[in-house]
Amino acid sequence: MWILPAYLAALLAAIGVPDQQPGVNVFVVWGLVVVVMWKAAGRSIGLVDRLFIVASLIPVSLVAVLSAEWVVAMELAAGLGVAAVGVSRSGTWTEITTASTQIVRGLRRGLLVPLKPVTASFPHVSERIKTSLRGIVLTGALVALFGGLLLSADRAFATLAEDWLVLDFRLDLIAARVVMGVVTLAGAGSLALLAPSFREDPPATLAAPNEEPHRGLLQPREWKMALIVLNVIFGLFVAVQLTVLFGGHSHVLTTAGLTYAEYAREGFFQLLAVAVLTLGLIAWVANSCRSDADRRWAKVLLGILCLLTLVIIASAFKRMNLYEDAFGATRLRLTVDLAIRALAAMFCLVLLAVVRWNGRWLPRGAIAICLVAVVGFGLSNPDARIAETNVGRFEETGEIDLSYLRTLSTDALPALLELPELERHCAVGPILARVDEEPAPWAFNLSSESARDVLEDDPPPPCSPSVWP
């Protein structure tokens, strides 16, 4: 039964997450949510679906290792998305999109379903008593929520309540704990209800190959003409890009009249837009093919288009690397770098699907690629990479952006400690100042724990005005 682990997850979330840094606490709660999905799905999902559910633990486990909030949010989103695909047995783009939206839309039902056993377990009790029990539960939740808000709004009222109730815990966190518990219970229930055994409506499916063409699909002459012209344009662009990719710094300066950094920045996002739009075009053409002759034409033209697009993506990747070399790494630049790599891997999958002319596996393959990309991104420790590249750039050029490095998380400390003394104090001081003194044991985080060791062994002095005004 999935109800019990759902309640346990909500209880642990209410106790261990508010006012604590994300760490082992979040991983344990998510582990219980995984149990909820596993139990709720039962035999309605297959082995691959269960592997997706279990794989969601991998990105969430990094929450106990890294402290960069933007990376933690990315890993949590990846875990949630992969789990939703697994528990809902989603295999098409439509089903994946529907499952993603149903997580939010199903929160209300996800909360109500676990509450039913509170009264349903007493079959011989009258309906009036059952209603009273539900009213007590609702009243208790509302009192805790609004009482907690009032306690946190006025210190005098909170002190009076603490003296009267003689409680040895922070009353100002009651509202936060109630909200966290309710949201966790609703979220776990919503994920459980994605399972096919609970699904009210059958999932949407792709049109069968022998169906009549739908309105909006292209005729063979239309897409053949468009793809041939588009391949020619892409080919000309790629010919120019190859000279840039292999021509180097001097070619850019003499040909474009720009600095290397300016050339790298110019047109980068346009190239990404071209790649993304090409994915949509490939799907449109593939759905428009109704005969074997059409499919043979499409294999050739779409295959060429995919290969040319991969070169365009490589050009965008090269531009971003040039820009990082000129100005250093930032969180935005590393995120874009991740998107480029994932997009390139996606086009490799699309090319394989075009060659085999079988794309049933493509949606799940894309989800798997995204999972691997996000987990690999987290394991690379982005904030540490940013610090390392900027420290290396400082050693080469003597230029450093301390105002940006001071905003990084404790993940960046090992690299920042390699800076000269004056710059190190200015970069490390604000980061260590944001570290909690001693979190609860269940909120253990490896990065923050290492930062506390640094703070105890070698606390940094104030930043020198000569380095940071």
Coordinates of C-alpha atoms in Angstrom, one line a residue:
M1 CA 0.0 0.0 0.0
W2 CA 1.4 3.3 -1.0
I3 CA -0.5 5.5 1.5
L4 CA 1.8 4.7 4.4
P5 CA 5.1 5.7 2.8
A6 CA 3.3 8.9 1.5
Y7 CA 2.4 9.9 5.0
L8 CA 5.9 9.0 6.2
A9 CA 7.5 11.2 3.5
A10 CA 5.2 14.1 4.4
L11 CA 6.1 13.7 8.1
L12 CA 9.8 13.6 7.5
A13 CA 9.6 16.5 5.1
A14 CA 7.7 18.6 7.6
I15 CA 10.2 17.8 10.4
G16 CA 13.5 17.7 8.5
V17 CA 13.3 20.2 5.6
P18 CA 12.1 23.6 6.8
D19 CA 14.9 25.9 8.1
Q20 CA 17.5 23.3 7.1
Q21 CA 19.9 23.2 4.1
P22 CA 19.1 20.6 1.4
G23 CA 21.0 17.5 2.0
V24 CA 20.4 13.9 3.1
N25 CA 17.0 15.1 4.4
V26 CA 15.8 15.8 0.8
F27 CA 17.2 12.5 -0.5
V28 CA 15.5 10.4 2.2
V29 CA 12.2 12.1 1.5
W30 CA 12.5 11.5 -2.2
G31 CA 13.4 7.9 -1.5
L32 CA 10.1 7.4 0.2
V33 CA 8.3 9.1 -2.7
V34 CA 10.0 6.6 -5.0
V35 CA 8.6 3.8 -2.8
V36 CA 5.2 5.5 -3.1
M37 CA 5.4 5.4 -6.9
W38 CA 6.7 1.8 -7.0
K39 CA 3.9 0.6 -4.8
A40 CA 1.2 2.6 -6.6
A41 CA 2.2 1.4 -10.0
G42 CA 2.1 -2.3 -9.0
R43 CA 2.1 -4.5 -12.1
S44 CA 0.7 -1.8 -14.4
I45 CA 4.2 -0.8 -15.5
G46 CA 7.1 -2.7 -17.0
L47 CA 10.8 -3.1 -16.1
V48 CA 12.0 -0.1 -18.1
D49 CA 9.4 2.1 -16.4
R50 CA 10.7 0.9 -13.0
L51 CA 14.2 1.6 -14.0
F52 CA 13.2 5.2 -14.8
I53 CA 11.6 5.5 -11.3
V54 CA 14.7 4.2 -9.6
A55 CA 17.0 6.3 -11.8
S56 CA 15.4 9.4 -10.4
L57 CA 17.4 8.7 -7.2
I58 CA 20.6 9.4 -9.0
P59 CA 20.2 13.2 -9.6
V60 CA 18.5 13.7 -6.3
S61 CA 21.4 12.1 -4.4
L62 CA 23.6 14.9 -5.6
V63 CA 21.6 17.3 -3.3
A64 CA 23.6 15.8 -0.4
V65 CA 26.9 16.5 -2.1
L66 CA 26.6 19.9 -3.8
S67 CA 25.4 23.2 -2.3
A68 CA 24.9 25.4 -5.4
E69 CA 21.2 26.1 -5.3
W70 CA 20.8 26.4 -9.1
V71 CA 22.4 23.0 -9.6
V72 CA 20.3 21.5 -6.8
A73 CA 17.1 22.8 -8.4
M74 CA 18.2 21.3 -11.8
E75 CA 18.9 17.9 -10.3
L76 CA 15.6 17.9 -8.4
A77 CA 13.7 18.8 -11.6
A78 CA 15.5 16.0 -13.5
G79 CA 14.6 13.5 -10.8
L80 CA 10.9 14.6 -10.8
G81 CA 10.7 14.5 -14.6
V82 CA 12.3 11.0 -15.0
A83 CA 10.1 9.6 -12.2
A84 CA 6.9 11.0 -13.8
V85 CA 7.8 9.4 -17.1
G86 CA 8.4 6.0 -15.4
V87 CA 5.4 5.9 -13.2
S88 CA 3.0 7.1 -15.9
R89 CA 4.5 4.6 -18.5
S90 CA 4.8 7.5 -20.9
G91 CA 6.2 6.6 -24.3
T92 CA 5.2 9.4 -26.7
W93 CA 5.8 13.1 -26.6
T94 CA 2.1 13.7 -26.0
E95 CA 2.1 11.3 -23.0
I96 CA 5.3 12.9 -21.5
T97 CA 3.9 16.4 -21.8
T98 CA 0.6 15.2 -20.3
A99 CA 2.3 13.5 -17.4
S100 CA 4.3 16.7 -16.7
T101 CA 1.2 18.8 -16.5
Q102 CA -0.7 16.3 -14.5
I103 CA 1.7 16.5 -11.6
V104 CA 0.5 20.0 -10.9
R105 CA -3.1 19.5 -12.0
G106 CA -3.4 16.4 -9.8
L107 CA -2.1 17.9 -6.6
R108 CA -5.7 18.4 -5.1
R109 CA -6.7 14.8 -5.9
G110 CA -3.3 13.6 -4.8
L111 CA -4.0 15.1 -1.4
L112 CA -7.5 13.9 -1.1
V113 CA -6.9 10.3 -2.0
P114 CA -4.4 9.6 0.9
L115 CA -6.9 11.2 3.3
K116 CA -9.7 8.8 2.5
P117 CA -8.2 5.9 4.5
V118 CA -8.4 8.0 7.6
T119 CA -12.1 7.3 7.7
A120 CA -12.5 4.4 5.3
S121 CA -10.6 2.1 7.7
F122 CA -13.6 2.3 10.1
P123 CA -16.4 0.8 8.0
H124 CA -18.8 0.3 11.0
V125 CA -18.6 3.9 12.1
S126 CA -21.5 6.2 11.1
E127 CA -21.1 8.8 8.4
R128 CA -21.6 11.5 11.0
I129 CA -18.5 10.3 13.0
K130 CA -16.5 10.0 9.7
T131 CA -17.4 13.6 8.9
S132 CA -16.4 14.7 12.3
L133 CA -13.0 12.9 11.9
R134 CA -12.4 14.6 8.6
G135 CA -13.4 17.9 10.2
I136 CA -10.9 17.4 13.0
V137 CA -8.1 16.7 10.5
L138 CA -9.0 19.8 8.5
T139 CA -9.3 21.9 11.6
G140 CA -6.0 20.8 12.9
A141 CA -4.3 21.5 9.6
L142 CA -5.8 25.0 9.4
V143 CA -5.0 25.8 13.1
A144 CA -1.4 24.7 12.6
L145 CA -1.1 26.7 9.3
F146 CA -2.7 30.0 10.4
G147 CA -1.5 29.7 14.0
G148 CA 2.0 29.3 12.7
L149 CA 1.7 32.3 10.5
L150 CA 0.5 34.4 13.4
L151 CA 3.3 33.1 15.6
S152 CA 5.9 34.1 13.1
A153 CA 4.3 37.5 12.6
D154 CA 4.5 38.6 16.2
R155 CA 7.3 37.7 18.6
A156 CA 5.3 38.6 21.7
F157 CA 2.5 36.3 20.7
A158 CA 5.0 33.5 20.0
T159 CA 6.7 34.0 23.4
L160 CA 3.3 33.8 25.1
A161 CA 2.4 30.6 23.2
E162 CA 5.8 29.0 24.0
D163 CA 5.3 29.7 27.7
W164 CA 1.7 28.5 27.7
L165 CA 2.3 25.3 25.7
V166 CA 5.7 24.6 27.2
L167 CA 7.0 23.3 23.9
D168 CA 10.7 22.9 23.1
F169 CA 10.7 23.6 19.4
R170 CA 10.4 26.7 17.2
L171 CA 6.7 27.6 16.9
D172 CA 7.5 30.1 14.2
L173 CA 8.2 27.2 11.8
I174 CA 4.8 25.5 12.3
A175 CA 3.3 27.1 9.2
A176 CA 6.3 26.2 7.1
R177 CA 6.2 22.6 8.4
V178 CA 2.5 22.2 7.7
V179 CA 2.9 23.6 4.2
M180 CA 5.9 21.4 3.5
G181 CA 4.1 18.3 4.8
V182 CA 0.9 19.0 2.8
V183 CA 2.8 19.8 -0.4
T184 CA 4.9 16.6 0.0
L185 CA 1.8 14.5 0.6
A186 CA 0.0 16.1 -2.3
G187 CA 3.0 15.7 -4.6
A188 CA 3.5 12.1 -3.6
G189 CA -0.2 11.3 -4.2
S190 CA -0.2 13.2 -7.5
L191 CA 2.8 11.1 -8.7
A192 CA 1.2 7.9 -7.5
L193 CA -2.0 8.7 -9.4
L194 CA 0.0 9.0 -12.7
A195 CA 0.3 5.2 -12.6
P196 CA -1.9 3.5 -15.3
S197 CA -3.8 1.6 -12.6
F198 CA -5.2 5.0 -11.4
R199 CA -5.6 6.7 -14.7
E200 CA -9.1 7.9 -15.4
D201 CA -8.6 8.6 -19.1
P202 CA -6.5 6.5 -21.5
P203 CA -3.3 8.1 -22.5
A204 CA -3.0 9.9 -25.8
T205 CA -1.3 7.9 -28.6
L206 CA 0.2 8.8 -31.9
A207 CA -1.7 8.3 -35.1
A208 CA -1.3 4.8 -36.6
P209 CA 0.7 4.7 -39.8
N210 CA -2.2 3.6 -42.0
E211 CA -4.5 6.4 -41.0
E212 CA -5.6 9.0 -43.5
P213 CA -3.4 12.1 -43.7
H214 CA -4.5 14.8 -41.3
R215 CA -5.0 18.4 -42.0
G216 CA -1.8 20.4 -41.6
L217 CA 0.5 17.7 -42.9
L218 CA 2.7 18.4 -45.9
Q219 CA 2.4 16.9 -49.4
P220 CA 5.5 15.1 -50.8
R221 CA 6.3 17.7 -53.3
E222 CA 6.1 20.4 -50.7
W223 CA 8.5 18.9 -48.2
K224 CA 10.9 17.6 -50.8
M225 CA 11.3 21.0 -52.3
A226 CA 11.7 22.6 -48.9
L227 CA 14.2 20.1 -47.6
I228 CA 16.4 20.3 -50.8
V229 CA 16.6 24.0 -50.6
L230 CA 17.2 24.0 -46.8
N231 CA 20.0 21.4 -47.2
V232 CA 21.7 23.7 -49.8
I233 CA 21.5 26.7 -47.5
F234 CA 22.7 24.6 -44.5
G235 CA 25.5 23.2 -46.7
L236 CA 26.7 26.7 -47.7
F237 CA 26.6 27.9 -44.1
V238 CA 28.5 24.8 -42.9
A239 CA 31.2 25.4 -45.6
V240 CA 31.8 28.8 -44.1
Q241 CA 31.7 27.5 -40.5
L242 CA 34.3 24.8 -41.3
T243 CA 36.8 27.5 -42.1
V244 CA 36.1 29.1 -38.8
L245 CA 36.2 25.8 -36.8
F246 CA 39.6 25.0 -38.3
G247 CA 40.9 28.3 -39.4
G248 CA 41.5 29.7 -36.0
H249 CA 42.0 33.1 -34.5
S250 CA 43.7 34.8 -37.5
H251 CA 41.0 33.8 -39.9
V252 CA 38.3 35.5 -37.9
L253 CA 40.3 38.7 -37.5
T254 CA 41.1 39.0 -41.2
T255 CA 37.7 37.8 -42.6
A256 CA 35.0 39.2 -40.2
G257 CA 36.8 42.3 -38.9
L258 CA 35.9 41.2 -35.4
T259 CA 37.7 40.2 -32.3
Y260 CA 37.5 36.5 -31.5
A261 CA 35.2 37.2 -28.5
E262 CA 32.9 39.4 -30.6
Y263 CA 32.6 36.7 -33.3
A264 CA 31.9 34.0 -30.7
R265 CA 29.1 36.0 -29.1
E266 CA 27.5 37.1 -32.4
G267 CA 24.9 34.8 -33.7
F268 CA 25.2 32.1 -31.1
F269 CA 21.6 32.0 -30.0
Q270 CA 20.5 32.2 -33.6
L271 CA 22.4 28.9 -34.2
L272 CA 20.7 27.3 -31.3
A273 CA 17.3 28.5 -32.6
V274 CA 18.1 26.9 -36.0
A275 CA 18.8 23.6 -34.3
V276 CA 15.7 23.6 -32.2
L277 CA 13.4 24.6 -35.1
T278 CA 15.0 21.9 -37.3
L279 CA 13.8 19.3 -34.7
G280 CA 10.3 20.5 -35.2
L281 CA 10.6 20.4 -39.0
I282 CA 12.0 16.8 -38.9
A283 CA 9.0 15.7 -36.9
W284 CA 6.6 17.5 -39.3
V285 CA 8.1 15.9 -42.4
A286 CA 8.3 12.4 -40.7
N287 CA 4.6 12.5 -39.9
S288 CA 3.8 13.6 -43.5
C289 CA 5.3 10.5 -45.1
R290 CA 2.6 8.0 -46.1
S291 CA 4.3 5.8 -48.7
D292 CA 7.5 3.8 -49.0
A293 CA 8.8 6.1 -51.7
D294 CA 8.2 9.1 -49.4
R295 CA 10.1 7.4 -46.6
R296 CA 13.1 6.6 -48.8
W297 CA 13.3 10.3 -49.9
A298 CA 12.8 11.5 -46.3
K299 CA 15.6 9.2 -45.0
V300 CA 18.1 10.7 -47.4
L301 CA 17.0 14.4 -47.1
L302 CA 16.5 14.3 -43.3
G303 CA 19.7 12.4 -42.8
I304 CA 21.7 15.0 -44.6
L305 CA 19.8 17.7 -42.7
C306 CA 20.7 16.1 -39.3
L307 CA 24.4 15.8 -40.3
L308 CA 24.5 19.4 -41.4
T309 CA 22.7 20.5 -38.2
L310 CA 25.3 18.7 -36.1
V311 CA 28.0 20.8 -37.7
I312 CA 26.0 23.9 -36.9
I313 CA 25.7 22.8 -33.3
A314 CA 29.5 22.2 -33.3
S315 CA 29.9 25.7 -34.5
A316 CA 27.7 27.1 -31.7
F317 CA 29.7 25.0 -29.2
K318 CA 33.0 26.4 -30.6
R319 CA 31.7 29.9 -30.3
M320 CA 30.7 29.4 -26.6
N321 CA 34.2 28.0 -25.9
L322 CA 35.8 31.0 -27.4
Y323 CA 33.6 33.3 -25.4
E324 CA 34.5 31.5 -22.2
D325 CA 38.2 31.7 -23.0
A326 CA 37.9 35.4 -23.5
F327 CA 35.7 36.3 -20.5
G328 CA 35.7 33.3 -18.2
A329 CA 33.1 30.8 -17.2
T330 CA 29.8 31.8 -15.6
R331 CA 26.7 29.8 -14.5
L332 CA 24.8 30.9 -17.6
R333 CA 27.6 30.0 -19.9
L334 CA 28.0 26.5 -18.4
T335 CA 24.2 26.0 -18.6
V336 CA 24.2 26.9 -22.3
D337 CA 27.2 24.6 -22.8
L338 CA 25.1 21.8 -21.2
A339 CA 22.2 22.6 -23.5
I340 CA 24.4 22.4 -26.6
R341 CA 25.8 19.0 -25.6
A342 CA 22.3 17.6 -24.9
L343 CA 21.0 19.0 -28.2
A344 CA 23.9 17.4 -30.1
A345 CA 23.1 14.1 -28.4
M346 CA 19.5 14.5 -29.3
F347 CA 20.2 15.0 -33.0
C348 CA 22.3 11.8 -32.9
L349 CA 19.3 10.0 -31.6
V350 CA 17.1 11.6 -34.3
L351 CA 19.6 10.7 -37.0
L352 CA 19.4 7.0 -35.8
A353 CA 15.6 7.2 -35.7
V354 CA 15.6 8.5 -39.3
V355 CA 17.9 5.8 -40.6
R356 CA 15.9 3.1 -38.9
W357 CA 12.6 4.9 -39.6
N358 CA 11.4 4.0 -36.2
G359 CA 11.0 6.7 -33.6
R360 CA 8.8 4.9 -31.0
W361 CA 11.8 4.8 -28.6
L362 CA 12.8 8.4 -29.3
P363 CA 10.9 10.2 -26.5
R364 CA 12.2 7.9 -23.8
G365 CA 15.6 8.1 -25.4
A366 CA 15.5 11.9 -25.2
I367 CA 14.5 11.7 -21.5
A368 CA 17.4 9.3 -20.8
I369 CA 19.8 11.7 -22.6
C370 CA 18.6 14.6 -20.5
L371 CA 19.0 12.6 -17.3
V372 CA 22.6 11.6 -18.2
A373 CA 23.4 15.2 -19.2
V374 CA 22.0 16.7 -15.9
V375 CA 23.6 14.1 -13.7
G376 CA 26.9 14.5 -15.5
F377 CA 26.6 18.3 -15.2
G378 CA 26.1 17.9 -11.4
L379 CA 29.0 15.5 -11.0
S380 CA 31.3 18.0 -12.8
N381 CA 30.6 20.4 -10.0
P382 CA 29.7 23.6 -12.0
D383 CA 30.6 26.2 -9.4
A384 CA 34.0 24.6 -8.9
R385 CA 34.6 24.6 -12.6
I386 CA 33.7 28.3 -12.8
A387 CA 36.1 29.1 -10.0
E388 CA 38.9 27.0 -11.6
T389 CA 38.6 28.7 -15.0
N390 CA 38.5 32.1 -13.5
V391 CA 41.5 31.4 -11.2
G392 CA 43.4 30.0 -14.2
R393 CA 42.5 33.1 -16.2
F394 CA 43.7 35.3 -13.3
E395 CA 47.0 33.5 -13.3
E396 CA 47.4 34.2 -17.0
T397 CA 46.0 37.7 -17.4
G398 CA 45.9 39.2 -13.9
E399 CA 42.2 39.9 -14.4
I400 CA 39.5 38.5 -12.0
D401 CA 35.8 39.3 -11.3
L402 CA 35.7 39.1 -7.5
S403 CA 32.1 40.5 -7.5
Y404 CA 30.9 37.4 -9.3
L405 CA 33.1 34.9 -7.6
R406 CA 31.8 36.1 -4.2
T407 CA 28.3 34.9 -5.2
L408 CA 29.3 31.3 -5.8
S409 CA 28.5 28.5 -3.4
T410 CA 30.7 26.5 -1.1
D411 CA 31.3 24.1 -4.0
A412 CA 33.8 26.7 -5.4
L413 CA 35.9 26.9 -2.2
P414 CA 38.7 24.4 -3.1
A415 CA 39.5 26.4 -6.3
L416 CA 39.2 29.8 -4.7
L417 CA 41.6 28.8 -1.9
E418 CA 44.3 28.7 -4.6
L419 CA 44.1 32.5 -5.1
P420 CA 46.8 34.8 -3.7
E421 CA 46.1 35.9 -0.1
L422 CA 44.4 39.3 -0.7
E423 CA 42.2 38.1 -3.5
R424 CA 41.4 34.8 -1.6
H425 CA 40.1 36.7 1.5
C426 CA 37.8 38.8 -0.6
A427 CA 36.4 35.9 -2.6
V428 CA 36.1 33.3 0.2
G429 CA 34.9 35.6 3.0
P430 CA 31.3 36.2 1.8
I431 CA 30.9 32.5 0.8
L432 CA 31.9 31.3 4.3
A433 CA 29.7 33.9 5.9
R434 CA 26.6 32.3 4.3
V435 CA 27.4 28.8 5.8
D436 CA 25.1 27.7 8.6
E437 CA 26.8 27.1 11.9
E438 CA 25.7 23.6 12.7
P439 CA 22.8 22.1 10.8
A440 CA 20.8 19.1 12.0
P441 CA 22.4 15.7 11.3
W442 CA 19.7 14.8 8.8
A443 CA 20.5 17.9 6.8
F444 CA 24.1 16.9 6.2
N445 CA 25.7 18.3 3.0
L446 CA 29.2 17.4 2.0
S447 CA 30.1 20.8 0.5
S448 CA 28.8 22.8 3.4
E449 CA 30.6 20.5 5.9
S450 CA 33.9 21.1 4.1
A451 CA 33.3 24.8 4.2
R452 CA 32.7 24.6 8.0
D453 CA 36.1 22.8 8.3
V454 CA 37.8 25.7 6.4
L455 CA 36.0 28.2 8.6
E456 CA 37.2 26.5 11.8
D457 CA 40.8 25.9 10.6
D458 CA 41.5 29.2 8.8
P459 CA 38.9 31.9 9.2
P460 CA 39.5 34.6 6.6
P461 CA 40.3 38.2 7.7
P462 CA 38.2 41.1 6.3
C463 CA 38.7 42.0 2.7
S464 CA 41.4 44.6 2.0
P465 CA 40.0 47.9 0.6
S466 CA 42.9 47.8 -1.9
V467 CA 41.4 44.7 -3.6
W468 CA 37.7 45.2 -2.9
P469 CA 36.4 48.7 -2.1

